[in-house]
mmCIF file of C-alpha atoms (C1' of nucleotides) in Angstrom:
data_model
loop_
_atom_site.group_PDB
_atom_site.id
_atom_site.type_symbol
_atom_site.label_atom_id
_atom_site.label_comp_id
_atom_site.label_asym_id
_atom_site.label_seq_id
_atom_site.Cartn_x
_atom_site.Cartn_y
_atom_site.Cartn_z
ATOM 1 C CA MET A 8 -18.691 -9.712 -21.605
ATOM 2 C CA LYS A 9 -15.660 -11.213 -23.145
ATOM 3 C CA TYR A 10 -15.592 -11.021 -26.901
ATOM 4 C CA SER A 11 -16.249 -14.298 -28.640
ATOM 5 C CA THR A 12 -13.197 -15.770 -30.339
ATOM 6 C CA LYS A 13 -14.943 -19.001 -31.259
ATOM 7 C CA LEU A 14 -14.794 -18.312 -34.977
ATOM 8 C CA SER A 15 -11.122 -17.346 -34.813
ATOM 9 C CA ASP A 16 -10.242 -20.350 -32.700
ATOM 10 C CA ALA A 17 -12.232 -22.734 -34.881
ATOM 11 C CA LEU A 18 -10.464 -21.419 -37.982
ATOM 12 C CA HIS A 19 -7.195 -21.852 -36.121
ATOM 13 C CA ILE A 20 -8.060 -25.481 -35.422
ATOM 14 C CA LEU A 21 -8.971 -26.158 -39.028
ATOM 15 C CA ALA A 22 -5.816 -24.493 -40.343
ATOM 16 C CA PHE A 23 -3.758 -26.489 -37.876
ATOM 17 C CA LEU A 24 -5.390 -29.745 -38.920
ATOM 18 C CA SER A 25 -5.000 -28.918 -42.588
ATOM 19 C CA MET A 26 -1.334 -27.979 -42.368
ATOM 20 C CA GLY A 27 -0.535 -30.931 -40.143
ATOM 21 C CA ALA A 28 -2.423 -33.447 -42.258
ATOM 22 C CA GLY A 29 -1.057 -36.951 -41.878
ATOM 23 C CA GLN A 30 0.325 -36.327 -38.424
ATOM 24 C CA ARG A 31 -1.470 -37.420 -35.268
ATOM 25 C CA ILE A 32 -2.759 -34.116 -33.902
ATOM 26 C CA THR A 33 -4.181 -34.137 -30.395
ATOM 27 C CA SER A 34 -6.487 -31.554 -28.873
ATOM 28 C CA ALA A 35 -3.662 -30.893 -26.406
ATOM 29 C CA LYS A 36 -1.317 -29.998 -29.271
ATOM 30 C CA ILE A 37 -3.843 -27.590 -30.775
ATOM 31 C CA ALA A 38 -4.567 -26.109 -27.369
ATOM 32 C CA GLU A 39 -0.890 -25.340 -27.012
ATOM 33 C CA SER A 40 -0.918 -23.323 -30.216
ATOM 34 C CA VAL A 41 -4.146 -21.489 -29.376
ATOM 35 C CA LYS A 42 -2.922 -21.076 -25.785
ATOM 36 C CA THR A 43 -5.982 -22.523 -24.175
ATOM 37 C CA ASN A 44 -7.015 -25.849 -22.700
ATOM 38 C CA PRO A 45 -7.746 -29.102 -24.554
ATOM 39 C CA ALA A 46 -11.339 -29.305 -23.340
ATOM 40 C CA TYR A 47 -12.221 -25.997 -25.005
ATOM 41 C CA ILE A 48 -10.619 -27.177 -28.235
ATOM 42 C CA ARG A 49 -12.628 -30.385 -28.087
ATOM 43 C CA GLN A 50 -15.810 -28.387 -27.549
ATOM 44 C CA LEU A 51 -15.143 -26.408 -30.696
ATOM 45 C CA MET A 52 -14.174 -29.579 -32.547
ATOM 46 C CA ALA A 53 -17.456 -31.141 -31.483
ATOM 47 C CA ALA A 54 -19.252 -28.227 -33.158
ATOM 48 C CA LEU A 55 -17.102 -28.600 -36.276
ATOM 49 C CA LYS A 56 -17.801 -32.321 -36.359
ATOM 50 C CA ASN A 57 -21.496 -31.725 -35.864
ATOM 51 C CA ALA A 58 -21.441 -29.349 -38.826
ATOM 52 C CA GLY A 59 -19.748 -32.012 -40.946
ATOM 53 C CA LEU A 60 -16.502 -30.094 -41.397
ATOM 54 C CA ILE A 61 -14.239 -32.623 -39.692
ATOM 55 C CA THR A 62 -14.254 -36.282 -38.725
ATOM 56 C CA SER A 63 -12.788 -37.810 -35.596
ATOM 57 C CA THR A 64 -13.039 -40.934 -33.509
ATOM 58 C CA GLN A 65 -13.105 -41.221 -29.781
ATOM 59 C CA GLY A 66 -9.849 -42.337 -28.278
ATOM 60 C CA GLN A 67 -7.802 -41.596 -31.399
ATOM 61 C CA ALA A 68 -5.949 -38.462 -32.408
ATOM 62 C CA ASN A 69 -7.024 -38.682 -36.005
ATOM 63 C CA ALA A 70 -9.213 -35.652 -36.641
ATOM 64 C CA GLU A 71 -9.203 -34.451 -40.223
ATOM 65 C CA LEU A 72 -11.071 -32.229 -42.640
ATOM 66 C CA THR A 73 -13.912 -33.790 -44.586
ATOM 67 C CA ARG A 74 -13.103 -31.741 -47.678
ATOM 68 C CA ASN A 75 -10.421 -29.565 -49.205
ATOM 69 C CA PRO A 76 -9.660 -26.255 -47.501
ATOM 70 C CA ASP A 77 -10.789 -24.373 -50.597
ATOM 71 C CA LYS A 78 -14.249 -25.857 -50.100
ATOM 72 C CA ILE A 79 -14.584 -24.639 -46.528
ATOM 73 C CA THR A 80 -15.713 -21.046 -46.116
ATOM 74 C CA VAL A 81 -15.618 -18.735 -43.121
ATOM 75 C CA LEU A 82 -19.414 -18.772 -43.195
ATOM 76 C CA ASP A 83 -19.403 -22.564 -42.836
ATOM 77 C CA VAL A 84 -17.286 -22.218 -39.719
ATOM 78 C CA TYR A 85 -19.321 -19.312 -38.385
ATOM 79 C CA ARG A 86 -22.502 -21.376 -38.655
ATOM 80 C CA ALA A 87 -20.775 -24.323 -37.027
ATOM 81 C CA VAL A 88 -19.639 -22.484 -33.908
ATOM 82 C CA GLU A 89 -21.936 -19.445 -33.655
ATOM 83 C CA GLY A 90 -25.072 -20.799 -35.283
ATOM 84 C CA ASN A 91 -27.453 -17.988 -36.140
ATOM 85 C CA LYS A 92 -26.016 -15.520 -33.645
ATOM 86 C CA PRO A 93 -26.053 -12.101 -35.314
ATOM 87 C CA LEU A 94 -23.168 -9.642 -35.384
ATOM 88 C CA LEU A 95 -25.375 -6.777 -34.222
ATOM 89 C CA HIS A 96 -27.956 -6.941 -31.483
ATOM 90 C CA TRP A 97 -31.075 -4.836 -31.241
ATOM 91 C CA ASP A 98 -32.428 -3.896 -27.854
ATOM 92 C CA ILE A 99 -34.998 -6.538 -27.064
ATOM 93 C CA ASP A 100 -35.916 -4.947 -23.761
ATOM 94 C CA THR A 101 -37.514 -1.615 -24.603
ATOM 95 C CA ASN A 102 -40.748 -0.264 -23.164
ATOM 96 C CA PRO A 103 -43.685 -2.254 -24.608
ATOM 97 C CA GLU A 104 -46.131 0.390 -23.406
ATOM 98 C CA CYS A 105 -44.352 2.988 -25.480
ATOM 99 C CA GLY A 106 -45.317 2.277 -29.070
ATOM 100 C CA VAL A 107 -42.088 3.819 -30.276
ATOM 101 C CA GLY A 108 -40.056 1.497 -28.085
ATOM 102 C CA ILE A 109 -40.681 -1.857 -29.658
ATOM 103 C CA TYR A 110 -41.463 -0.811 -33.225
ATOM 104 C CA VAL A 111 -38.350 1.282 -33.639
ATOM 105 C CA GLN A 112 -36.302 -1.691 -32.511
ATOM 106 C CA LEU A 113 -38.118 -4.025 -34.885
ATOM 107 C CA SER A 114 -37.412 -1.589 -37.690
ATOM 108 C CA ILE A 115 -33.763 -1.503 -36.726
ATOM 109 C CA ALA A 116 -33.769 -5.299 -36.704
ATOM 110 C CA ASP A 117 -34.918 -5.347 -40.334
ATOM 111 C CA PHE A 118 -31.888 -3.343 -41.368
ATOM 112 C CA TYR A 119 -29.532 -5.311 -39.156
ATOM 113 C CA GLN A 120 -30.611 -8.307 -41.167
ATOM 114 C CA GLU A 121 -29.381 -6.590 -44.330
ATOM 115 C CA ILE A 122 -26.039 -5.846 -42.697
ATOM 116 C CA GLN A 123 -25.819 -9.442 -41.530
ATOM 117 C CA GLU A 124 -26.437 -10.697 -45.053
ATOM 118 C CA ALA A 125 -23.765 -8.413 -46.475
ATOM 119 C CA ALA A 126 -21.262 -9.700 -43.929
ATOM 120 C CA GLU A 127 -22.227 -13.325 -44.505
ATOM 121 C CA GLN A 128 -22.016 -12.912 -48.250
ATOM 122 C CA LYS A 129 -18.423 -11.787 -47.793
ATOM 123 C CA MET A 130 -17.738 -14.632 -45.339
ATOM 124 C CA GLN A 131 -18.863 -17.046 -47.986
ATOM 125 C CA THR A 132 -16.155 -15.844 -50.372
ATOM 126 C CA ILE A 133 -13.320 -16.447 -47.902
ATOM 127 C CA THR A 134 -12.013 -19.991 -47.744
ATOM 128 C CA LEU A 135 -9.813 -21.781 -45.271
ATOM 129 C CA GLN A 136 -7.343 -22.165 -48.115
ATOM 130 C CA ALA A 137 -7.165 -18.389 -48.497
ATOM 131 C CA ILE A 138 -6.326 -18.048 -44.810
ATOM 132 C CA ILE A 139 -3.626 -20.701 -45.074
ATOM 133 C CA ASP A 140 -2.198 -18.997 -48.170
ATOM 134 C CA GLN A 141 -2.151 -15.699 -46.330
ATOM 135 C CA TYR A 142 -0.384 -17.392 -43.447
ATOM 136 C CA TYR A 143 2.391 -18.724 -45.667
ATOM 137 C CA LYS A 144 2.676 -15.336 -47.331
ATOM 138 C CA LYS A 145 3.285 -13.759 -43.939
ATOM 139 C CA LEU A 146 5.880 -16.382 -43.088
ATOM 140 C CA GLU A 147 7.718 -15.785 -46.354
ATOM 141 C CA LYS A 148 7.704 -12.066 -45.864
ATOM 142 C CA LEU A 149 9.070 -12.547 -42.373
ATOM 143 C CA ALA A 150 11.843 -14.821 -43.638
ATOM 144 C CA LEU A 151 12.727 -12.286 -46.325
ATOM 145 C CA GLU A 152 12.925 -9.447 -43.828
ATOM 146 C CA SER A 153 15.106 -11.440 -41.463
ATOM 147 C CA GLY A 154 17.346 -12.230 -44.396
ATOM 148 C CA GLN A 155 17.722 -8.559 -45.278
ATOM 149 C CA GLU A 156 18.552 -7.751 -41.703
ATOM 150 C CA ILE A 157 21.349 -10.258 -41.754
ATOM 151 C CA ILE A 158 22.740 -8.809 -44.988
ATOM 152 C CA SER A 159 22.623 -5.195 -43.883
ATOM 153 C CA MET B 17 -20.427 -10.500 -21.652
ATOM 154 C CA LYS B 18 -23.602 -8.765 -22.388
ATOM 155 C CA TYR B 19 -24.195 -7.938 -26.001
ATOM 156 C CA SER B 20 -23.744 -4.295 -26.869
ATOM 157 C CA THR B 21 -26.958 -2.491 -27.733
ATOM 158 C CA LYS B 22 -25.298 0.906 -27.960
ATOM 159 C CA LEU B 23 -25.912 1.227 -31.689
ATOM 160 C CA SER B 24 -29.545 0.195 -31.349
ATOM 161 C CA ASP B 25 -30.112 2.512 -28.410
ATOM 162 C CA ALA B 26 -28.360 5.424 -30.110
ATOM 163 C CA LEU B 27 -30.514 4.956 -33.208
ATOM 164 C CA HIS B 28 -33.522 4.825 -30.922
ATOM 165 C CA ILE B 29 -32.528 8.149 -29.388
ATOM 166 C CA LEU B 30 -32.039 9.783 -32.774
ATOM 167 C CA ALA B 31 -35.369 8.488 -34.089
ATOM 168 C CA PHE B 32 -37.066 9.711 -30.947
ATOM 169 C CA LEU B 33 -35.515 13.148 -31.291
ATOM 170 C CA SER B 34 -36.369 13.332 -34.973
ATOM 171 C CA MET B 35 -39.984 12.288 -34.554
ATOM 172 C CA GLY B 36 -40.463 14.542 -31.548
ATOM 173 C CA ALA B 37 -38.790 17.560 -33.141
ATOM 174 C CA GLY B 38 -40.035 20.833 -31.653
ATOM 175 C CA GLN B 39 -41.000 19.262 -28.361
ATOM 176 C CA ARG B 40 -38.816 19.508 -25.257
ATOM 177 C CA ILE B 41 -37.446 15.987 -24.990
ATOM 178 C CA THR B 42 -35.612 15.094 -21.804
ATOM 179 C CA SER B 43 -33.187 12.237 -21.308
ATOM 180 C CA ALA B 44 -35.696 10.904 -18.783
ATOM 181 C CA LYS B 45 -38.396 10.756 -21.479
ATOM 182 C CA ILE B 46 -36.111 8.893 -23.869
ATOM 183 C CA ALA B 47 -34.985 6.562 -21.086
ATOM 184 C CA GLU B 48 -38.612 5.659 -20.507
ATOM 185 C CA SER B 49 -39.004 4.577 -24.119
ATOM 186 C CA VAL B 50 -35.741 2.635 -24.199
ATOM 187 C CA LYS B 51 -36.519 1.268 -20.736
ATOM 188 C CA THR B 52 -33.250 2.255 -19.170
ATOM 189 C CA ASN B 53 -31.986 5.098 -16.999
ATOM 190 C CA PRO B 54 -31.425 8.740 -18.002
ATOM 191 C CA ALA B 55 -27.709 8.656 -17.220
ATOM 192 C CA TYR B 56 -27.103 5.927 -19.796
ATOM 193 C CA ILE B 57 -29.073 7.906 -22.367
ATOM 194 C CA ARG B 58 -27.008 10.976 -21.617
ATOM 195 C CA GLN B 59 -23.810 8.975 -22.018
ATOM 196 C CA LEU B 60 -24.897 7.897 -25.474
ATOM 197 C CA MET B 61 -26.031 11.426 -26.291
ATOM 198 C CA ALA B 62 -22.615 12.697 -25.259
ATOM 199 C CA ALA B 63 -21.086 10.376 -27.845
ATOM 200 C CA LEU B 64 -23.587 11.524 -30.466
ATOM 201 C CA LYS B 65 -22.845 15.147 -29.659
ATOM 202 C CA ASN B 66 -19.133 14.494 -29.778
ATOM 203 C CA ALA B 67 -19.578 13.001 -33.242
ATOM 204 C CA GLY B 68 -21.474 16.091 -34.359
ATOM 205 C CA LEU B 69 -24.783 14.323 -34.906
ATOM 206 C CA ILE B 70 -26.781 16.277 -32.326
ATOM 207 C CA THR B 71 -26.575 19.527 -30.437
ATOM 208 C CA SER B 72 -27.630 20.146 -26.864
ATOM 209 C CA THR B 73 -27.064 22.625 -24.059
ATOM 210 C CA GLN B 74 -26.533 21.888 -20.425
ATOM 211 C CA GLY B 75 -29.569 22.519 -18.298
ATOM 212 C CA GLN B 76 -31.980 22.622 -21.223
ATOM 213 C CA ALA B 77 -34.010 19.835 -22.799
ATOM 214 C CA ASN B 78 -33.371 21.009 -26.308
ATOM 215 C CA ALA B 79 -31.332 18.292 -28.008
ATOM 216 C CA GLU B 80 -31.819 18.087 -31.747
ATOM 217 C CA LEU B 81 -30.296 16.627 -34.866
ATOM 218 C CA THR B 82 -27.687 18.702 -36.655
ATOM 219 C CA ARG B 83 -28.878 17.520 -40.068
ATOM 220 C CA ASN B 84 -31.768 15.793 -41.765
ATOM 221 C CA PRO B 85 -32.375 12.124 -40.930
ATOM 222 C CA ASP B 86 -31.675 11.156 -44.531
ATOM 223 C CA LYS B 87 -28.152 12.509 -44.090
ATOM 224 C CA ILE B 88 -27.412 10.383 -41.020
ATOM 225 C CA THR B 89 -26.301 6.820 -41.723
ATOM 226 C CA VAL B 90 -26.069 3.798 -39.465
ATOM 227 C CA LEU B 91 -22.317 3.932 -39.980
ATOM 228 C CA ASP B 92 -22.213 7.487 -38.633
ATOM 229 C CA VAL B 93 -23.943 6.299 -35.490
ATOM 230 C CA TYR B 94 -21.810 3.173 -35.224
ATOM 231 C CA ARG B 95 -18.643 5.274 -35.320
ATOM 232 C CA ALA B 96 -20.126 7.656 -32.770
ATOM 233 C CA VAL B 97 -20.893 5.047 -30.134
ATOM 234 C CA GLU B 98 -18.633 2.091 -30.974
ATOM 235 C CA GLY B 99 -15.707 3.885 -32.547
ATOM 236 C CA ASN B 100 -13.489 1.420 -34.388
ATOM 237 C CA LYS B 101 -14.651 -1.629 -32.475
ATOM 238 C CA PRO B 102 -14.858 -4.499 -34.972
ATOM 239 C CA LEU B 103 -17.764 -6.889 -35.340
ATOM 240 C CA LEU B 104 -15.486 -9.924 -35.242
ATOM 241 C CA HIS B 105 -12.592 -10.456 -32.891
ATOM 242 C CA TRP B 106 -9.500 -12.495 -33.577
ATOM 243 C CA ASP B 107 -7.758 -14.305 -30.757
ATOM 244 C CA ILE B 108 -5.065 -11.913 -29.614
ATOM 245 C CA ASP B 109 -3.793 -14.290 -26.973
ATOM 246 C CA THR B 110 -2.349 -17.275 -28.852
ATOM 247 C CA ASN B 111 0.998 -18.883 -28.241
ATOM 248 C CA PRO B 112 3.783 -16.554 -29.417
ATOM 249 C CA GLU B 113 6.301 -19.387 -29.260
ATOM 250 C CA CYS B 114 4.231 -21.345 -31.727
ATOM 251 C CA GLY B 115 4.771 -19.688 -35.092
ATOM 252 C CA VAL B 116 1.409 -20.929 -36.278
ATOM 253 C CA GLY B 117 -0.325 -19.277 -33.319
ATOM 254 C CA ILE B 118 0.183 -15.632 -34.008
ATOM 255 C CA TYR B 119 0.500 -15.680 -37.801
ATOM 256 C CA VAL B 120 -2.678 -17.644 -38.370
ATOM 257 C CA GLN B 121 -4.536 -15.115 -36.251
ATOM 258 C CA LEU B 122 -2.979 -12.202 -38.121
ATOM 259 C CA SER B 123 -4.053 -13.821 -41.376
ATOM 260 C CA ILE B 124 -7.567 -14.231 -40.040
ATOM 261 C CA ALA B 125 -7.502 -10.565 -39.014
ATOM 262 C CA ASP B 126 -6.796 -9.548 -42.608
ATOM 263 C CA PHE B 127 -9.961 -11.263 -43.762
ATOM 264 C CA TYR B 128 -12.004 -9.981 -40.844
ATOM 265 C CA GLN B 129 -11.131 -6.532 -42.116
ATOM 266 C CA GLU B 130 -12.749 -7.394 -45.446
ATOM 267 C CA ILE B 131 -15.884 -8.585 -43.677
ATOM 268 C CA GLN B 132 -15.908 -5.429 -41.585
ATOM 269 C CA GLU B 133 -15.697 -3.286 -44.703
ATOM 270 C CA ALA B 134 -18.554 -5.159 -46.355
ATOM 271 C CA ALA B 135 -20.714 -4.623 -43.287
ATOM 272 C CA GLU B 136 -19.770 -0.959 -42.990
ATOM 273 C CA GLN B 137 -20.425 -0.369 -46.656
ATOM 274 C CA LYS B 138 -23.946 -1.629 -46.103
ATOM 275 C CA MET B 139 -24.297 0.456 -42.922
ATOM 276 C CA GLN B 140 -23.459 3.499 -44.961
ATOM 277 C CA THR B 141 -26.452 2.932 -47.220
ATOM 278 C CA ILE B 142 -28.966 2.826 -44.365
ATOM 279 C CA THR B 143 -30.189 6.184 -43.118
ATOM 280 C CA LEU B 144 -32.031 7.215 -40.002
ATOM 281 C CA GLN B 145 -34.837 8.303 -42.329
ATOM 282 C CA ALA B 146 -35.124 4.767 -43.678
ATOM 283 C CA ILE B 147 -35.501 3.437 -40.139
ATOM 284 C CA ILE B 148 -38.174 6.014 -39.361
ATOM 285 C CA ASP B 149 -39.999 5.170 -42.591
ATOM 286 C CA GLN B 150 -39.881 1.502 -41.701
ATOM 287 C CA TYR B 151 -41.243 2.350 -38.280
ATOM 288 C CA TYR B 152 -44.245 4.189 -39.705
ATOM 289 C CA LYS B 153 -44.799 1.350 -42.161
ATOM 290 C CA LYS B 154 -45.031 -1.063 -39.252
ATOM 291 C CA LEU B 155 -47.435 1.212 -37.421
ATOM 292 C CA GLU B 156 -49.687 1.485 -40.481
ATOM 293 C CA LYS B 157 -49.680 -2.251 -40.993
ATOM 294 C CA LEU B 158 -50.593 -2.696 -37.358
ATOM 295 C CA ALA B 159 -53.443 -0.187 -37.619
ATOM 296 C CA LEU B 160 -54.731 -1.947 -40.727
ATOM 297 C CA GLU B 161 -54.685 -5.334 -39.051
ATOM 298 C CA SER B 162 -56.489 -4.018 -35.995
ATOM 299 C CA GLY B 163 -59.089 -2.482 -38.295
ATOM 300 C CA GLN B 164 -59.653 -5.782 -40.060
ATOM 301 C CA GLU B 165 -60.082 -7.535 -36.766
ATOM 302 C CA ILE B 166 -62.784 -5.108 -35.778
ATOM 303 C CA ILE B 167 -64.615 -5.610 -39.071
ATOM 304 C CA SER B 168 -64.484 -9.405 -39.022
ATOM 305 C "C1'" DC C 24 -5.713 -57.756 -20.093
ATOM 306 C "C1'" DC C 25 -4.277 -53.566 -18.414
ATOM 307 C "C1'" DT C 26 -2.001 -49.278 -18.550
ATOM 308 C "C1'" DA C 27 -1.433 -44.963 -20.778
ATOM 309 C "C1'" DC C 28 -3.547 -41.796 -23.323
ATOM 310 C "C1'" DA C 29 -7.007 -40.064 -26.373
ATOM 311 C "C1'" DT C 30 -11.769 -38.064 -27.265
ATOM 312 C "C1'" DG C 31 -16.552 -36.722 -25.727
ATOM 313 C "C1'" DT C 32 -19.387 -34.315 -22.569
ATOM 314 C "C1'" DT C 33 -21.208 -31.992 -18.631
ATOM 315 C "C1'" DA C 34 -20.902 -28.975 -14.768
ATOM 316 C "C1'" DT C 35 -18.744 -25.338 -12.361
ATOM 317 C "C1'" DT C 36 -15.855 -21.196 -11.900
ATOM 318 C "C1'" DA C 37 -13.500 -17.105 -13.463
ATOM 319 C "C1'" DT C 38 -13.135 -13.273 -16.679
ATOM 320 C "C1'" DA C 39 -14.401 -9.234 -18.902
ATOM 321 C "C1'" DA C 40 -17.377 -6.040 -21.507
ATOM 322 C "C1'" DA C 41 -21.534 -4.238 -21.118
ATOM 323 C "C1'" DA C 42 -25.663 -1.837 -18.894
ATOM 324 C "C1'" DA C 43 -27.377 -0.130 -14.576
ATOM 325 C "C1'" DT C 44 -26.907 2.784 -10.909
ATOM 326 C "C1'" DT C 45 -25.274 6.389 -7.877
ATOM 327 C "C1'" DA C 46 -23.555 10.762 -7.034
ATOM 328 C "C1'" DC C 47 -22.743 15.234 -7.822
ATOM 329 C "C1'" DA C 48 -21.101 19.295 -10.450
ATOM 330 C "C1'" DT C 49 -22.930 22.528 -13.590
ATOM 331 C "C1'" DG C 50 -26.315 25.154 -16.010
ATOM 332 C "C1'" DT C 51 -31.198 27.157 -16.944
ATOM 333 C "C1'" DT C 52 -35.641 29.033 -16.030
ATOM 334 C "C1'" DG C 53 -39.514 30.765 -13.755
ATOM 335 C "C1'" DC D 1 -33.491 30.398 -4.980
ATOM 336 C "C1'" DA D 2 -36.108 26.284 -6.015
ATOM 337 C "C1'" DA D 3 -37.021 22.903 -9.384
ATOM 338 C "C1'" DC D 4 -35.254 20.616 -12.928
ATOM 339 C "C1'" DA D 5 -32.203 19.799 -16.750
ATOM 340 C "C1'" DT D 6 -27.650 18.179 -18.719
ATOM 341 C "C1'" DG D 7 -22.711 16.504 -18.169
ATOM 342 C "C1'" DT D 8 -19.680 13.244 -16.296
ATOM 343 C "C1'" DA D 9 -17.210 10.153 -13.386
ATOM 344 C "C1'" DA D 10 -17.132 6.237 -10.275
ATOM 345 C "C1'" DT D 11 -19.103 2.046 -8.716
ATOM 346 C "C1'" DT D 12 -21.993 -2.066 -8.967
ATOM 347 C "C1'" DT D 13 -24.540 -5.572 -11.321
ATOM 348 C "C1'" DT D 14 -25.350 -8.425 -15.176
ATOM 349 C "C1'" DT D 15 -24.208 -11.858 -18.509
ATOM 350 C "C1'" DA D 16 -21.856 -14.167 -22.527
ATOM 351 C "C1'" DT D 17 -17.722 -16.082 -22.769
ATOM 352 C "C1'" DA D 18 -13.369 -18.793 -21.873
ATOM 353 C "C1'" DA D 19 -11.170 -21.566 -18.429
ATOM 354 C "C1'" DT D 20 -11.191 -25.369 -15.708
ATOM 355 C "C1'" DA D 21 -12.357 -29.687 -13.490
ATOM 356 C "C1'" DA D 22 -14.213 -34.155 -13.521
ATOM 357 C "C1'" DC D 23 -15.216 -38.246 -15.479
ATOM 358 C "C1'" DA D 24 -17.222 -41.540 -18.887
ATOM 359 C "C1'" DT D 25 -15.859 -43.762 -22.985
ATOM 360 C "C1'" DG D 26 -12.847 -45.548 -26.413
ATOM 361 C "C1'" DT D 27 -8.139 -47.097 -28.497
ATOM 362 C "C1'" DA D 28 -3.738 -49.211 -28.792
ATOM 363 C "C1'" DG D 29 0.627 -50.944 -27.411
ATOM 364 C "C1'" DG D 30 3.153 -53.928 -24.380
#
DNA sequence: CCTACATGTTATTATAAAAATTACATGTTG
DNA sequence: CAACATGTAATTTTTATAATAACATGTAGG
C-alpha cells in the first residue's frame, strides 16, 4: 500500500494553524502547503476536532488550537488520526491447524506491544512546539547559509 | 497498501527453524505453518541468509541458525527483512514553493528519527529466545486450562 | 435575501506497497 | 536420471491509503 502520512500531515496542519494564528486559514490554504486537496485536509481536521485538539465552525475559516503547542504531543495527534493502529503488524492469517502458527504470532504480538509502548512513550515527549522550534531553527540556518554565500 | 508482515513472518521462520533443529525443514513445511507459499518463505530466507542469520544450501533442506536464539534480536531480523525502512513516514511530497511545506516536514523527520531509535532500542532487547520462551509459556497455559476443563 | 465561499461528510476512484503466484534455473540425493 | 529441494526473477492480486468528486450545511457581506 501507500505509506500513511496522516500523522505527518496532521502535524503539518497544526503547525500551520499555530504559526498563522489570528489569520483566517482555510482548508484550501493548508492544502496548498501540504500539496493535497482541501477535502483531505478537512478529513484530518475532523479527526483533530473529534480528539479535542482544535475547534472550528462550519462555514467559517476560524480553526484554531484548543491549547498551547507545548501542551500538544505527537502521541495526541497519533491517537487522533491513527487511533490504536500499531506500528508493527503481526501475521493474523497463519495456519490455525498448526499449533506453532498462531501461538508464535501471539507471542510476537506480546513483544510488539512493548515496542509500541517504547515508541509511544517517546511520542509523548515530543510537542508541537518542539516541531515549530525546529522549523524556525532550520529557517534561520538556511538564512545564515544564504548570507554566507552572498559574502563569499 | 497491505501492512507488512515481513518481520513477523521472518521471526516465525526463525522460531520454526530453531524449534525444529535437527529435522529437515523445507520451505514448503514452513509455508504451511505461516499459511503462505514456499516462494515467499524462500524470499524471506534469502534476506535472512544475506544478513548472516541463517545458512542454507541450494537443493538441500538444511537451513539452520548461525547462532543461538538468545543472540538474535528482533532488530537483527528487522534490518534483515526491512532494511532501513522507518516505522513512520513523513510527507515527502509537500509544496516546495511554500517554505512551510518542506521545512515543517523535515523538522517532523528529525523527531521521527528519535521515535525510530526508541523503538529500535527496544527491539534490540528482545531475542528470538524470548519469543520462543513466550510461545512455550502460552502452550503450557493452554494445556493447563484444557486440563482444568476436563477435571471440572 | 441571495450570492460567494466556507466547512462537514460520504462515496468513489486511483495509487502504491505488499503478499501471492508463476516460472524456471540450479543443485542434491537416492 | 527422476524426484525434490533451493534460489531468484517476473507478473498478478490484494488492500490501505490518498485523491477526487459531489453535495449538504452554514456564514457573511453586499
